[in-house]
PDB file of C-alpha atoms in Angstrom:
ATOM      1  CA  MET D   7      52.537   6.118 -34.357  1.00 52.00           C
ATOM      2  CA  ASN D   8      48.944   4.890 -34.099  1.00 57.00           C
ATOM      3  CA  GLN D   9      46.532   7.727 -33.302  1.00 57.00           C
ATOM      4  CA  ASN D  10      43.601   5.408 -32.522  1.00 57.00           C
ATOM      5  CA  SER D  11      45.338   3.967 -29.434  1.00 58.00           C
ATOM      6  CA  PHE D  12      45.273   7.388 -27.701  1.00 56.00           C
ATOM      7  CA  ARG D  13      41.565   7.872 -28.449  1.00 54.00           C
ATOM      8  CA  SER D  14      40.633   4.457 -27.075  1.00 54.00           C
ATOM      9  CA  LEU D  15      42.718   5.131 -23.958  1.00 51.00           C
ATOM     10  CA  GLN D  16      40.977   8.479 -23.493  1.00 53.00           C
ATOM     11  CA  PHE D  17      37.558   6.837 -23.996  1.00 52.00           C
ATOM     12  CA  ASN D  18      38.283   4.107 -21.446  1.00 55.00           C
ATOM     13  CA  VAL D  19      39.382   6.446 -18.642  1.00 58.00           C
ATOM     14  CA  SER D  20      36.667   9.055 -19.192  1.00 64.00           C
ATOM     15  CA  GLY D  21      34.488   7.432 -16.496  1.00 74.00           C
ATOM     16  CA  ILE D  22      37.316   7.652 -13.973  1.00 82.00           C
ATOM     17  CA  GLY D  23      37.650  11.387 -14.591  1.00 82.00           C
ATOM     18  CA  PHE D  24      34.120  12.017 -13.336  1.00 82.00           C
ATOM     19  CA  TRP D  25      34.755  10.137 -10.099  1.00 82.00           C
ATOM     20  CA  LEU D  26      38.097  11.866  -9.575  1.00 86.00           C
ATOM     21  CA  THR D  27      36.433  15.255 -10.036  1.00 86.00           C
ATOM     22  CA  ALA D  28      33.630  14.367  -7.614  1.00 83.00           C
ATOM     23  CA  PHE D  29      36.183  13.144  -5.044  1.00 83.00           C
ATOM     24  CA  ALA D  30      38.240  16.321  -5.453  1.00 86.00           C
ATOM     25  CA  ILE D  31      35.172  18.526  -4.888  1.00 85.00           C
ATOM     26  CA  VAL D  32      34.201  16.586  -1.741  1.00 80.00           C
ATOM     27  CA  TRP D  33      37.791  16.754  -0.453  1.00 82.00           C
ATOM     28  CA  LEU D  34      38.004  20.501  -1.085  1.00 84.00           C
ATOM     29  CA  LEU D  35      34.692  21.138   0.684  1.00 79.00           C
ATOM     30  CA  GLY D  36      35.946  19.141   3.670  1.00 78.00           C
ATOM     31  CA  ALA D  37      39.268  21.014   3.696  1.00 81.00           C
ATOM     32  CA  VAL D  38      37.544  24.407   3.625  1.00 78.00           C
ATOM     33  CA  GLY D  39      35.324  23.466   6.569  1.00 78.00           C
ATOM     34  CA  LEU D  40      32.160  22.636   4.665  1.00 76.00           C
ATOM     35  CA  GLY D  41      32.237  18.925   5.463  1.00 76.00           C
ATOM     36  CA  TRP D  42      28.836  19.300   7.112  1.00 81.00           C
ATOM     37  CA  LEU D  43      27.449  20.201   3.683  1.00 80.00           C
ATOM     38  CA  VAL D  44      28.741  16.954   2.213  1.00 78.00           C
ATOM     39  CA  LYS D  45      27.444  14.943   5.191  1.00 84.00           C
ATOM     40  CA  SER D  46      23.993  16.523   5.003  1.00 87.00           C
ATOM     41  CA  PHE D  47      23.843  15.852   1.261  1.00 86.00           C
ATOM     42  CA  LEU D  48      24.713  12.182   1.826  1.00 87.00           C
ATOM     43  CA  ILE D  49      22.118  11.931   4.610  1.00 92.00           C
ATOM     44  CA  LEU D  50      19.502  13.462   2.297  1.00 94.00           C
ATOM     45  CA  ILE D  51      20.332  10.958  -0.446  1.00 94.00           C
ATOM     46  CA  GLY D  52      20.110   8.130   2.121  1.00 94.00           C
ATOM     47  CA  LEU D  53      16.688   9.323   3.287  1.00 95.00           C
ATOM     48  CA  ILE D  54      15.420   9.579  -0.281  1.00 96.00           C
ATOM     49  CA  ILE D  55      16.458   5.972  -0.864  1.00 95.00           C
ATOM     50  CA  LEU D  56      15.298   4.609   2.515  1.00 97.00           C
ATOM     51  CA  ALA D  57      11.934   6.404   2.970  1.00 97.00           C
ATOM     52  CA  PRO D  58       9.993   4.560   0.209  1.00 97.00           C
ATOM     53  CA  VAL D  59      11.241   1.187   1.478  1.00 97.00           C
ATOM     54  CA  VAL D  60      10.138   1.946   5.054  1.00 97.00           C
ATOM     55  CA  ALA D  61       6.773   3.276   3.809  1.00 97.00           C
ATOM     56  CA  PHE D  62       6.167   0.135   1.728  1.00 97.00           C
ATOM     57  CA  VAL D  63       7.002  -2.214   4.615  1.00 97.00           C
ATOM     58  CA  GLY D  64       4.847  -0.161   6.998  1.00 97.00           C
ATOM     59  CA  PHE D  65       1.901  -0.168   4.603  1.00 97.00           C
ATOM     60  CA  ARG D  66       2.105  -3.962   4.160  1.00 96.00           C
ATOM     61  CA  TRP D  67       2.205  -4.424   7.951  1.00 96.00           C
ATOM     62  CA  TRP D  68      -0.841  -2.144   8.415  1.00 95.00           C
ATOM     63  CA  LEU D  69      -2.741  -3.890   5.608  1.00 94.00           C
ATOM     64  CA  LYS D  70      -2.000  -7.337   7.054  1.00 93.00           C
ATOM     65  CA  ARG D  71      -3.464  -6.227  10.406  1.00 92.00           C
ATOM     66  CA  ASN D  72      -6.563  -4.443   9.041  1.00 92.00           C
ATOM     67  CA  LEU D  73      -7.663  -6.257   5.874  1.00 93.00           C
ATOM     68  CA  VAL D  74     -10.498  -8.709   6.551  1.00 93.00           C
ATOM     69  CA  GLU D  75     -11.729 -11.323   4.079  1.00 94.00           C
ATOM     70  CA  ALA D  76     -15.032 -12.850   5.147  1.00 92.00           C
ATOM     71  CA  GLN D  77     -18.458 -13.917   3.885  1.00 92.00           C
ATOM     72  CA  CYS D  78     -21.548 -11.748   3.759  1.00 90.00           C
ATOM     73  CA  PRO D  79     -23.959 -12.896   6.508  1.00 88.00           C
ATOM     74  CA  VAL D  80     -26.903 -12.604   4.080  1.00 85.00           C
ATOM     75  CA  CYS D  81     -25.770 -14.180   0.803  1.00 89.00           C
ATOM     76  CA  HIS D  82     -22.427 -15.760   1.881  1.00 91.00           C
ATOM     77  CA  TYR D  83     -20.497 -13.923  -0.856  1.00 92.00           C
ATOM     78  CA  GLU D  84     -16.761 -13.764  -0.074  1.00 94.00           C
ATOM     79  CA  SER D  85     -15.428 -10.194  -0.104  1.00 92.00           C
ATOM     80  CA  ALA D  86     -12.800  -8.039   1.598  1.00 93.00           C
ATOM     81  CA  GLY D  87     -12.977  -4.925   3.731  1.00 93.00           C
ATOM     82  CA  ILE D  88     -10.905  -2.848   6.131  1.00 93.00           C
ATOM     83  CA  ASN D  89     -11.468  -3.172   9.885  1.00 92.00           C
ATOM     84  CA  GLY D  90     -13.899  -0.576  11.274  1.00 89.00           C
ATOM     85  CA  MET D  91     -15.222   0.493   7.857  1.00 92.00           C
ATOM     86  CA  GLN D  92     -18.697   0.190   6.384  1.00 92.00           C
ATOM     87  CA  LEU D  93     -19.373  -1.263   2.952  1.00 92.00           C
ATOM     88  CA  ARG D  94     -22.086  -2.789   0.807  1.00 92.00           C
ATOM     89  CA  CYS D  95     -21.987  -6.407  -0.251  1.00 91.00           C
ATOM     90  CA  PRO D  96     -21.118  -6.512  -3.963  1.00 92.00           C
ATOM     91  CA  SER D  97     -23.541  -9.393  -4.491  1.00 88.00           C
ATOM     92  CA  CYS D  98     -26.719  -8.529  -2.576  1.00 87.00           C
ATOM     93  CA  GLY D  99     -26.164  -4.844  -1.703  1.00 86.00           C
ATOM     94  CA  GLU D 100     -26.640  -5.347   2.061  1.00 86.00           C
ATOM     95  CA  PRO D 101     -24.909  -2.640   4.147  1.00 89.00           C
ATOM     96  CA  LEU D 102     -22.231  -4.278   6.292  1.00 91.00           C
ATOM     97  CA  LYS D 103     -19.708  -3.235   8.920  1.00 92.00           C
ATOM     98  CA  VAL D 104     -16.327  -4.900   9.304  1.00 92.00           C
ATOM     99  CA  ASP D 105     -15.783  -5.644  12.987  1.00 88.00           C
ATOM    100  CA  ALA D 106     -13.445  -8.051  14.807  1.00 85.00           C
ATOM    101  CA  GLY D 107     -12.464  -9.990  11.700  1.00 85.00           C
ATOM    102  CA  HIS D 108     -15.937 -10.603  10.244  1.00 89.00           C
ATOM    103  CA  PHE D 109     -18.875  -8.759   8.651  1.00 91.00           C
ATOM    104  CA  GLN D 110     -21.935  -7.645  10.609  1.00 89.00           C
ATOM    105  CA  ARG D 111     -25.211  -6.366   9.181  1.00 87.00           C
ATOM    106  CA  LEU D 112     -26.063  -2.722   9.728  1.00 85.00           C
ATOM    107  CA  THR D 113     -29.658  -2.691  10.857  1.00 78.00           C
ATOM    108  CA  PRO D 114     -31.470   0.278  12.396  1.00 73.00           C
ATOM    109  CA  PRO D 115     -32.277  -0.030  16.119  1.00 68.00           C
ATOM    110  CA  GLY D 116     -35.546  -1.827  16.768  1.00 72.00           C
ATOM    111  CA  THR D 117     -35.424  -3.863  13.554  1.00 75.00           C
ATOM    112  CA  VAL D 118     -36.341  -7.485  14.071  1.00 74.00           C
ATOM    113  CA  ASP D 119     -35.113 -10.032  11.544  1.00 71.00           C
ATOM    114  CA  VAL D 120     -37.774 -12.556  10.663  1.00 76.00           C
ATOM    115  CA  GLU D 121     -38.095 -15.292   8.080  1.00 77.00           C
ATOM    116  CA  ALA D 122     -41.335 -15.447   6.152  1.00 81.00           C
ATOM    117  CA  ILE D 123     -43.054 -18.800   5.792  1.00 84.00           C
ATOM    118  CA  ASP D 124     -45.339 -19.483   2.864  1.00 83.00           C
ATOM    119  CA  VAL D 125     -48.719 -20.616   4.180  1.00 82.00           C
ATOM    120  CA  SER D 126     -51.062 -22.286   1.748  1.00 82.00           C
ATOM    121  CA  VAL D 127     -54.623 -21.017   1.984  1.00 81.00           C
ATOM    122  CA  LYS D 128     -57.525 -23.413   1.860  1.00 79.00           C
ATOM    123  CA  GLN D 129     -60.610 -21.724   0.487  1.00 78.00           C
ATOM    124  CA  LEU D 130     -63.996 -22.595   1.994  1.00 75.00           C
ATOM    125  CA  GLU D 131     -66.992 -22.933  -0.274  1.00 75.00           C
ATOM    126  CA  ASP D 132     -70.151 -20.983   0.457  1.00 71.00           C
ATOM    127  CA  SER D 133     -73.255 -23.162   0.552  1.00 62.00           C
TER     128      SER D 133
END
């Protein structure tokens, strides 16, 4: 008689024993009237698996709606921001607000934007 054949048979069916034991425990809980315990445990496991997937999909949807990539109105540097937030341009440091899909400068009320023009000065000689 070969003793190794019994050991290999026992090793191969050891995984089935776990599942049979788990099935027997679930069946006994259902027979005793604690089937609600098994159902609530399965629902909890389902929620643990499903919640991160729903959160990831929801976050991607929110990010697609609120992430804005546009150019700075001062230096035309391309950067990204979230709708309704304030940020500084990484290139020129200008404070900006993300509004309606593009960047707007944050200027205090009453500030007038002007462009300076270099005027050459002609000096008059004293006689």
